[in-house]
XYZ file of N, CA and C in Angstrom:
639
model
N 40.849 77.344 -191.413
C 40.991 76.270 -191.158
C 41.582 75.734 -189.825
N 40.448 74.900 -189.328
C 40.716 74.503 -187.741
C 41.407 73.508 -187.399
N 42.437 73.713 -186.560
C 43.313 72.205 -186.419
C 42.850 71.504 -184.779
N 43.035 70.706 -184.864
C 42.500 69.684 -183.573
C 44.106 69.019 -183.372
N 44.630 69.180 -181.772
C 45.508 68.794 -181.620
C 45.087 67.359 -180.572
N 45.609 66.359 -180.954
C 45.322 65.057 -180.043
C 46.890 64.939 -179.333
N 46.469 64.433 -178.015
C 47.444 64.123 -177.313
C 48.048 62.824 -177.925
N 49.598 62.593 -178.104
C 50.181 60.863 -178.704
C 50.337 60.264 -177.508
N 49.829 59.316 -177.410
C 50.395 58.402 -176.571
C 51.751 57.707 -176.645
N 52.307 57.884 -177.630
C 53.658 57.516 -177.918
C 54.737 58.370 -177.133
N 54.168 59.686 -176.889
C 55.040 60.688 -176.646
C 54.562 60.725 -175.106
N 53.923 60.167 -174.621
C 53.206 60.466 -173.037
C 52.941 61.855 -172.656
N 51.840 62.169 -174.167
C 51.351 63.378 -173.851
C 50.244 63.181 -172.831
N 49.541 64.278 -172.197
C 48.574 64.293 -171.164
C 48.558 66.111 -171.292
N 47.392 66.184 -171.985
C 47.034 68.130 -172.216
C 46.130 68.625 -170.851
N 46.947 69.562 -170.010
C 46.187 69.977 -168.829
C 44.905 70.670 -169.416
N 43.839 70.831 -168.686
C 42.759 71.408 -169.171
C 42.192 72.165 -167.626
N 42.923 72.121 -166.891
C 42.484 72.864 -165.399
C 43.052 74.342 -165.563
N 42.354 75.561 -166.064
C 43.024 76.491 -166.256
C 43.763 77.519 -164.703
N 43.147 77.212 -163.806
C 43.757 77.627 -162.277
C 45.310 76.911 -162.373
N 45.426 75.612 -162.888
C 46.700 75.074 -162.543
C 47.653 75.817 -163.574
N 47.212 75.908 -164.752
C 47.849 76.355 -166.003
C 48.414 77.995 -165.818
N 47.463 78.390 -164.637
C 47.845 79.947 -164.290
C 48.876 79.766 -163.177
N 48.891 78.751 -162.463
C 49.858 78.852 -161.391
C 51.072 78.426 -161.811
N 51.065 77.561 -162.668
C 52.553 76.989 -163.289
C 53.105 78.277 -164.191
N 52.463 78.971 -164.921
C 52.696 80.247 -165.384
C 53.442 81.225 -164.397
N 52.679 81.536 -163.270
C 53.423 82.320 -162.353
C 54.912 82.007 -161.510
N 55.180 80.749 -161.477
C 56.474 80.341 -161.487
C 57.474 80.885 -161.906
N 57.470 81.901 -162.877
C 58.354 82.571 -163.874
C 58.344 84.134 -163.582
N 57.144 84.252 -162.402
C 57.185 85.853 -162.184
C 58.270 86.578 -161.986
N 59.420 86.073 -161.473
C 60.594 86.875 -160.750
C 61.348 86.868 -162.411
N 61.195 86.528 -163.433
C 61.845 86.664 -164.575
C 61.171 87.372 -166.007
N 60.702 88.254 -165.601
C 59.761 89.485 -166.548
C 60.736 89.477 -167.646
N 61.862 89.899 -167.504
C 62.870 90.693 -168.271
C 63.949 89.159 -169.189
N 63.306 87.963 -168.668
C 63.898 87.098 -169.296
C 63.465 86.302 -170.203
N 63.849 85.959 -171.846
C 63.227 84.892 -172.476
C 62.779 83.690 -171.879
N 61.410 83.396 -172.371
C 61.221 82.058 -172.074
C 60.895 81.260 -173.100
N 61.544 79.663 -172.941
C 61.286 78.814 -173.746
C 60.292 77.789 -173.391
N 58.857 77.733 -173.918
C 58.210 76.784 -173.556
C 58.161 75.476 -174.592
N 57.882 74.473 -173.808
C 58.665 73.102 -174.190
C 57.149 72.172 -174.207
N 56.754 72.007 -175.664
C 55.606 71.066 -175.557
C 54.093 71.753 -175.244
N 53.967 73.030 -176.112
C 53.071 73.824 -175.634
C 50.923 72.937 -175.947
N 51.531 72.136 -176.487
C 49.862 71.604 -177.024
C 48.966 72.452 -177.587
N 48.015 72.482 -176.611
C 46.818 73.670 -177.065
C 47.203 74.686 -176.793
N 47.981 75.128 -175.771
C 48.573 76.457 -175.502
C 48.007 77.184 -174.218
N 47.519 75.721 -173.638
C 46.752 76.395 -172.073
C 47.779 77.204 -171.400
N 48.838 77.101 -171.167
C 50.006 77.529 -170.591
C 50.445 78.563 -171.275
N 50.687 78.631 -172.596
C 51.038 79.484 -173.590
C 50.234 80.614 -173.169
N 48.912 80.736 -173.203
C 47.987 82.052 -173.229
C 48.509 82.820 -171.736
N 48.703 81.949 -170.923
C 49.189 82.906 -169.594
C 50.252 83.421 -169.714
N 51.695 82.745 -170.241
C 52.656 83.657 -170.394
C 52.903 84.474 -171.389
N 51.788 84.661 -172.655
C 51.703 85.559 -173.464
C 51.007 87.144 -172.731
N 50.033 86.797 -171.725
C 49.278 87.593 -171.345
C 50.100 88.431 -169.653
N 51.360 87.625 -169.548
C 52.071 88.285 -168.591
C 53.264 89.267 -169.363
N 53.273 88.860 -170.596
C 54.141 89.837 -171.439
C 55.343 89.281 -171.659
N 55.304 87.762 -171.412
C 56.706 87.161 -171.244
C 57.519 87.471 -172.832
N 58.715 87.430 -173.321
C 59.185 87.108 -174.507
C 59.329 85.612 -174.588
N 58.121 85.269 -175.143
C 57.976 83.953 -175.385
C 58.356 82.864 -176.778
N 59.058 82.112 -176.654
C 59.396 81.344 -177.782
C 58.837 79.620 -177.377
N 58.241 79.074 -178.462
C 57.478 77.489 -178.123
C 58.156 76.736 -179.085
N 58.538 75.618 -178.325
C 59.363 74.286 -179.013
C 58.284 73.009 -179.327
N 58.179 72.591 -180.561
C 57.742 71.265 -180.423
C 56.147 71.355 -180.837
N 55.834 72.576 -181.713
C 54.623 72.887 -181.623
C 54.222 72.485 -183.095
N 52.575 73.004 -183.383
C 52.132 72.412 -184.752
C 51.302 73.476 -185.182
N 50.405 73.629 -186.198
C 49.851 74.746 -186.654
C 48.812 75.327 -186.081
N 48.226 74.633 -184.947
C 46.930 75.111 -183.893
C 47.709 76.189 -183.417
N 48.943 76.320 -182.640
C 49.038 77.763 -182.313
C 49.487 79.097 -183.197
N 49.656 78.407 -184.650
C 49.916 79.705 -185.576
C 48.651 80.201 -185.668
N 47.640 79.396 -185.727
C 46.563 79.911 -186.224
C 45.620 80.420 -184.722
N 46.011 80.211 -183.475
C 45.298 80.785 -182.691
C 46.140 81.887 -181.510
N 47.268 81.618 -181.809
C 47.931 82.792 -181.187
C 49.338 83.442 -181.748
N 48.471 84.056 -182.967
C 49.326 85.177 -183.806
C 50.178 86.035 -183.192
N 50.370 86.225 -182.335
C 51.553 86.958 -181.530
C 52.559 86.302 -181.649
N 52.245 84.909 -181.432
C 53.700 84.164 -181.675
C 54.240 83.970 -182.972
N 53.992 84.470 -183.821
C 54.519 84.447 -185.306
C 56.112 84.809 -185.450
N 56.876 83.943 -185.748
C 58.251 83.850 -185.717
C 59.098 83.362 -184.545
N 58.000 82.647 -183.286
C 58.684 81.989 -182.334
C 58.059 80.428 -181.801
N 57.630 79.935 -183.188
C 57.342 78.667 -183.189
C 58.086 77.807 -183.745
N 59.039 77.082 -183.233
C 59.919 76.048 -183.769
C 59.462 74.504 -183.643
N 59.290 73.919 -184.998
C 58.724 72.629 -184.926
C 60.104 71.824 -185.199
N 60.401 72.005 -184.100
C 61.679 71.022 -183.872
C 61.740 70.165 -182.481
N 62.732 69.172 -182.328
C 63.064 68.337 -181.221
C 63.561 69.104 -180.180
N 63.097 69.629 -179.016
C 63.653 70.139 -178.010
C 65.209 69.651 -177.779
N 65.148 68.010 -177.296
C 66.357 67.592 -177.176
C 67.417 67.365 -178.390
N 66.936 67.928 -179.360
C 68.214 68.108 -180.543
C 68.759 69.414 -180.816
N 67.835 70.599 -179.963
C 68.343 71.770 -180.427
C 69.601 72.334 -179.996
N 70.207 73.049 -180.755
C 71.544 74.228 -180.048
C 71.037 75.444 -179.371
N 70.410 75.193 -178.413
C 70.143 76.246 -177.695
C 70.890 77.710 -177.747
N 72.071 77.612 -177.634
C 73.112 78.655 -177.785
C 72.429 79.413 -179.061
N 72.252 78.885 -180.230
C 71.649 79.775 -181.613
C 70.465 80.414 -181.238
N 69.780 79.983 -180.328
C 68.031 80.324 -180.260
C 68.589 81.912 -179.531
N 69.399 81.832 -178.197
C 69.252 82.773 -177.455
C 71.017 82.975 -176.977
N 71.067 84.542 -177.087
C 72.453 85.083 -176.813
C 72.955 85.095 -175.336
N 71.679 85.523 -174.547
C 72.026 85.240 -173.069
C 71.158 84.402 -172.208
N 70.496 84.761 -171.305
C 69.992 83.830 -170.305
C 68.791 83.764 -170.871
N 68.149 82.701 -170.461
C 66.752 82.377 -170.627
C 66.173 81.434 -169.963
N 65.044 81.413 -169.762
C 64.138 80.467 -168.414
C 63.227 78.906 -169.473
N 63.102 78.041 -168.824
C 62.642 77.147 -169.512
C 61.358 76.449 -168.862
N 60.302 76.448 -169.545
C 59.092 76.061 -168.836
C 58.182 75.048 -169.710
N 57.690 74.501 -168.871
C 56.309 73.244 -170.014
C 55.550 71.999 -169.016
N 54.541 71.609 -169.869
C 54.076 70.573 -169.250
C 54.617 69.219 -170.138
N 55.955 69.085 -169.380
C 56.810 67.902 -170.028
C 55.645 66.874 -170.169
N 56.087 66.043 -171.595
C 56.228 64.752 -171.774
C 56.979 63.647 -170.643
N 55.824 62.912 -170.393
C 56.734 61.882 -169.030
C 57.499 61.205 -169.475
N 57.508 60.634 -171.013
C 58.465 59.639 -171.014
C 60.063 60.443 -171.767
N 60.055 61.567 -171.255
C 61.473 62.299 -171.517
C 61.602 63.164 -171.000
N 60.720 63.498 -169.654
C 61.397 64.429 -168.771
C 62.851 64.437 -168.174
N 63.402 63.468 -167.772
C 64.771 63.272 -167.387
C 65.128 63.594 -168.462
N 65.500 63.388 -169.619
C 66.164 63.584 -170.681
C 66.032 65.385 -170.821
N 65.066 65.955 -170.702
C 64.707 67.210 -170.774
C 65.499 68.209 -169.970
N 65.561 67.648 -168.572
C 66.262 67.935 -167.279
C 67.904 67.745 -167.732
N 68.226 66.949 -168.104
C 69.383 66.358 -168.689
C 70.036 67.657 -169.601
N 69.599 68.010 -170.728
C 69.328 68.826 -171.512
C 69.477 70.500 -170.646
N 68.774 70.691 -169.671
C 68.786 72.334 -168.757
C 70.097 71.679 -168.509
N 70.645 70.918 -167.839
C 72.065 71.269 -167.180
C 73.347 71.364 -168.209
N 73.055 71.051 -169.456
C 74.112 71.285 -170.630
C 74.313 72.645 -170.595
N 73.105 73.571 -170.247
C 72.744 75.158 -170.507
C 72.566 75.692 -169.162
N 73.330 75.299 -168.161
C 72.823 75.736 -166.561
C 73.693 76.939 -166.161
N 74.731 77.395 -167.553
C 74.989 78.717 -166.749
C 74.608 79.970 -167.609
N 73.031 79.576 -168.442
C 72.475 80.358 -169.196
C 70.947 80.343 -168.647
N 70.498 79.331 -167.697
C 69.175 79.087 -167.731
C 69.277 79.303 -166.120
N 68.534 80.398 -165.830
C 68.759 80.697 -164.326
C 67.382 79.994 -163.559
N 66.245 79.656 -164.207
C 65.277 78.798 -163.789
C 64.381 77.986 -164.913
N 63.970 76.861 -164.242
C 63.344 76.129 -165.003
C 61.944 75.327 -164.308
N 60.982 75.927 -164.700
C 59.940 75.308 -163.886
C 58.840 74.206 -164.616
N 57.763 73.770 -164.203
C 56.967 73.091 -165.093
C 56.192 72.102 -164.283
N 55.733 70.890 -165.128
C 55.178 69.908 -164.576
C 55.628 68.783 -165.300
N 55.751 67.645 -164.343
C 56.091 66.451 -164.630
C 55.236 65.101 -163.945
N 55.761 64.112 -163.577
C 55.320 62.947 -162.906
C 55.657 63.004 -161.853
N 54.602 63.002 -160.827
C 54.940 63.100 -159.400
C 56.103 62.605 -158.941
N 56.501 61.350 -159.330
C 57.613 60.111 -158.745
C 58.544 61.087 -159.547
N 58.857 61.667 -160.574
C 59.937 61.638 -160.906
C 60.291 63.512 -159.916
N 59.404 63.955 -159.789
C 59.571 65.386 -159.212
C 59.953 65.021 -157.816
N 59.693 64.003 -157.037
C 60.136 63.739 -155.681
C 61.322 63.234 -155.986
N 61.659 62.415 -156.746
C 63.352 61.831 -156.869
C 64.114 63.022 -157.018
N 63.648 64.029 -157.944
C 64.430 65.134 -158.155
C 64.719 66.319 -156.779
N 63.878 66.587 -155.875
C 63.777 67.042 -154.815
C 64.255 66.615 -153.296
N 64.336 65.167 -153.895
C 64.650 64.187 -152.615
C 66.135 64.591 -152.099
N 66.092 64.782 -150.382
C 67.438 65.139 -149.854
C 68.170 63.659 -149.606
N 69.602 64.007 -149.771
C 70.586 62.802 -149.478
C 70.039 61.896 -148.512
N 70.159 60.676 -148.456
C 69.841 59.476 -147.662
C 68.428 58.961 -147.816
N 67.576 59.493 -148.490
C 66.506 59.200 -148.639
C 66.225 57.896 -149.618
N 65.070 57.168 -149.768
C 65.087 55.956 -150.582
C 64.769 56.503 -152.266
N 64.455 57.819 -152.457
C 64.275 58.422 -153.884
C 65.459 59.412 -154.032
N 66.442 59.397 -153.193
C 67.573 59.822 -153.871
C 68.464 59.222 -155.055
N 68.576 59.964 -156.030
C 68.546 59.262 -157.625
C 69.805 60.221 -158.199
N 69.923 59.677 -159.238
C 70.959 60.393 -160.299
C 70.320 61.796 -160.424
N 69.392 61.982 -160.652
C 68.739 63.335 -161.124
C 69.036 64.272 -159.798
N 68.878 63.314 -158.650
C 68.569 64.266 -157.227
C 70.237 64.987 -157.307
N 71.103 64.337 -157.566
C 72.700 64.511 -157.134
C 73.173 65.476 -158.209
N 72.672 65.216 -159.764
C 73.278 65.870 -160.626
C 72.745 67.515 -160.455
N 71.428 67.468 -160.434
C 70.401 68.669 -160.633
C 70.758 69.446 -159.340
N 70.595 68.884 -158.353
C 71.101 69.776 -157.124
C 72.596 70.112 -156.740
N 73.222 69.651 -157.660
C 74.606 70.413 -157.922
C 74.704 71.732 -158.112
N 73.590 72.087 -159.196
C 73.977 73.449 -159.786
C 72.297 74.092 -159.410
N 71.409 73.539 -159.139
C 70.391 74.207 -158.813
C 69.763 73.586 -157.410
N 68.857 75.031 -156.811
C 67.672 74.565 -155.556
C 66.641 74.086 -156.211
N 65.993 73.042 -155.753
C 64.586 72.160 -156.678
C 63.393 72.689 -155.056
N 62.290 73.067 -155.582
C 61.220 73.474 -154.959
C 60.068 72.386 -155.662
N 59.533 71.539 -154.541
C 58.458 70.555 -154.912
C 57.163 71.408 -154.369
N 56.337 72.179 -155.914
C 55.827 73.123 -155.464
C 54.523 72.773 -155.002
N 53.453 72.090 -155.591
C 52.324 71.346 -155.477
C 52.233 69.878 -156.424
N 50.897 69.367 -155.972
C 50.416 68.176 -156.753
C 49.556 68.266 -157.451
N 49.258 67.294 -158.589
C 48.388 67.896 -159.470
C 47.395 66.599 -159.662
N 46.177 66.440 -159.532
C 45.767 65.250 -159.696
C 45.256 64.969 -161.078
N 44.855 63.491 -161.278
C 44.986 62.756 -162.478
C 43.869 63.477 -163.499
N 42.643 63.868 -162.551
C 41.589 64.336 -163.453
C 41.245 65.944 -164.344
N 42.257 66.285 -164.102
C 42.618 68.010 -164.642
C 43.242 67.899 -166.116
N 43.721 66.194 -166.487
C 43.922 66.030 -167.887
C 43.276 65.683 -168.630
N 43.684 65.345 -170.065
C 42.873 64.860 -171.062
C 43.717 64.132 -172.061
N 44.056 62.607 -171.927
C 43.375 61.872 -171.166
C 43.828 61.945 -169.927
N 43.274 61.441 -168.952
C 43.878 61.111 -167.461
C 44.811 60.303 -167.345
N 46.064 60.585 -167.111
C 46.868 59.705 -166.829
C 46.957 58.836 -165.608
N 47.425 57.661 -165.724
C 47.444 56.707 -164.216
C 48.216 56.995 -163.130
N 48.819 58.373 -163.121
C 50.005 58.761 -161.950
C 49.522 60.187 -161.854
N 49.938 60.646 -160.533
C 49.251 61.989 -160.252
C 50.879 62.548 -160.862
N 50.459 64.064 -161.050
C 51.610 64.667 -161.467
C 52.304 65.686 -160.326
N 53.048 67.100 -160.480
C 53.641 67.667 -159.904
C 54.166 68.810 -160.415
N 53.903 69.876 -159.597
C 54.751 71.155 -160.419
C 55.979 71.558 -159.506
N 57.252 71.666 -160.178
C 58.578 71.755 -159.715
C 59.251 73.113 -160.047
N 60.083 73.716 -159.392
C 60.930 74.839 -159.930
C 62.408 74.490 -159.850
N 63.276 74.889 -160.732
C 64.680 74.780 -160.094
C 65.175 76.127 -160.450
N 66.146 76.438 -159.428
C 66.510 78.102 -159.523
C 67.894 77.941 -159.540
N 68.905 78.311 -160.418
C 70.154 78.225 -160.235
C 70.827 78.631 -159.052
N 72.056 78.127 -158.387
C 72.448 78.408 -157.232
C 73.184 79.249 -157.305
N 74.683 79.290 -156.401
C 75.802 80.504 -156.675
C 76.965 79.371 -157.050
N 76.751 78.415 -157.172
C 77.941 77.269 -157.280
C 78.471 77.609 -158.792
N 79.925 77.866 -159.024
C 80.609 78.085 -160.011
C 81.342 76.864 -160.815
N 81.822 76.150 -159.767
C 82.607 74.805 -159.751
C 82.403 73.586 -158.909
N 82.465 72.584 -159.298
C 82.451 71.753 -158.265
C 83.606 70.920 -157.471
N 84.848 71.660 -157.713
C 85.844 71.732 -157.233
C 86.594 69.954 -157.756
N 85.954 69.471 -158.895
C 86.464 68.233 -159.550
C 86.266 68.462 -161.140
N 86.953 67.120 -161.777
C 86.268 67.250 -162.965
C 84.739 67.186 -163.481
N 84.338 67.977 -164.002
C 82.829 67.945 -163.851
C 82.081 66.501 -164.975
N 82.646 65.980 -165.863
C 82.764 65.026 -166.381
C 82.628 63.881 -165.700
N 83.867 63.905 -165.142
C 84.188 62.701 -164.266
C 83.370 62.732 -163.021
N 82.985 64.080 -162.280
C 81.371 63.632 -161.529
C 80.421 63.058 -161.927
N 80.147 63.364 -162.807
C 78.681 62.884 -163.864
C 78.797 61.310 -164.129
N 79.856 60.739 -164.529
C 80.256 59.325 -164.900
C 80.084 58.706 -163.349
N 80.909 59.179 -162.445
C 80.903 58.430 -161.073
C 79.259 58.542 -160.644
N 78.756 59.446 -160.539
C 77.016 59.818 -160.158
C 76.619 58.319 -160.539
N 76.475 58.759 -162.270
C 75.817 57.265 -163.050
C 76.213 56.095 -162.647
N 77.081 56.112 -162.437
C 77.854 54.785 -162.599
C 77.295 53.950 -161.226
N 77.828 55.049 -160.197
C 76.963 54.738 -158.663
C 75.480 54.382 -158.643
N 74.918 54.656 -159.112
C 73.455 54.598 -159.008
C 72.995 53.376 -159.936
N 73.705 53.364 -160.900
C 73.511 52.271 -161.976
C 73.819 50.721 -161.274
N 74.360 50.838 -160.163
C 74.767 49.928 -159.812
C 74.881 49.748 -158.079
N 73.589 50.107 -157.481
C 73.488 50.414 -156.103
C 73.862 49.325 -155.329
N 73.908 48.090 -155.618
C 74.082 47.068 -154.505
C 75.819 46.929 -154.417
N 76.655 47.385 -155.057
C 77.946 47.682 -155.451
C 78.331 48.682 -154.323
N 79.891 48.515 -153.594
C 80.559 49.300 -152.618
C 81.492 50.146 -153.667
N 81.321 51.630 -153.307
C 82.236 52.706 -154.071
C 83.444 52.662 -152.913
N 84.526 52.360 -153.391
C 85.918 52.585 -152.819
C 86.458 53.708 -153.208
């Protein structure tokens, strides 16, 4: 039986159809050959095939029957779960990397989830909306500096790798996309209570016209 995977508009899904870009995204984790990889939202497996060809210990999440039929080597490594609700500590006993062509409407939530496991995720890469990628990599003082910028840069070095045009997707999104890579920095602690830091940052950016004292 053959399965057809159709992108769901409600989830902000746009399936990548350009194999060269899929290959380039898979290449972002070449320095982590011995680290297990978790791919989020594999869709038709366009990125999955390159990760497998590189010999990565790969687990995929939010998948369907299509991958079970077309990638038998993933048997036992397909989780039909909601990534945002997963207890990742039960999946991996040590470090692991995260990669994916992330759904636009939950990409920020995905990176906040990565932050929860920052001590076990040395690298996270993938494709997101260009505007979100620019915010994540924005330097202090820029107009695009945001909550994501501060919280992610506290723990990760962020690289904006390249821009992806609309026509390489099915269906084409109305915005450009970008590939980014987060690499864990050497910071162990912030010098303050972490929960308070998060709350102050979120409150400050949610009320940009207020004065911080």
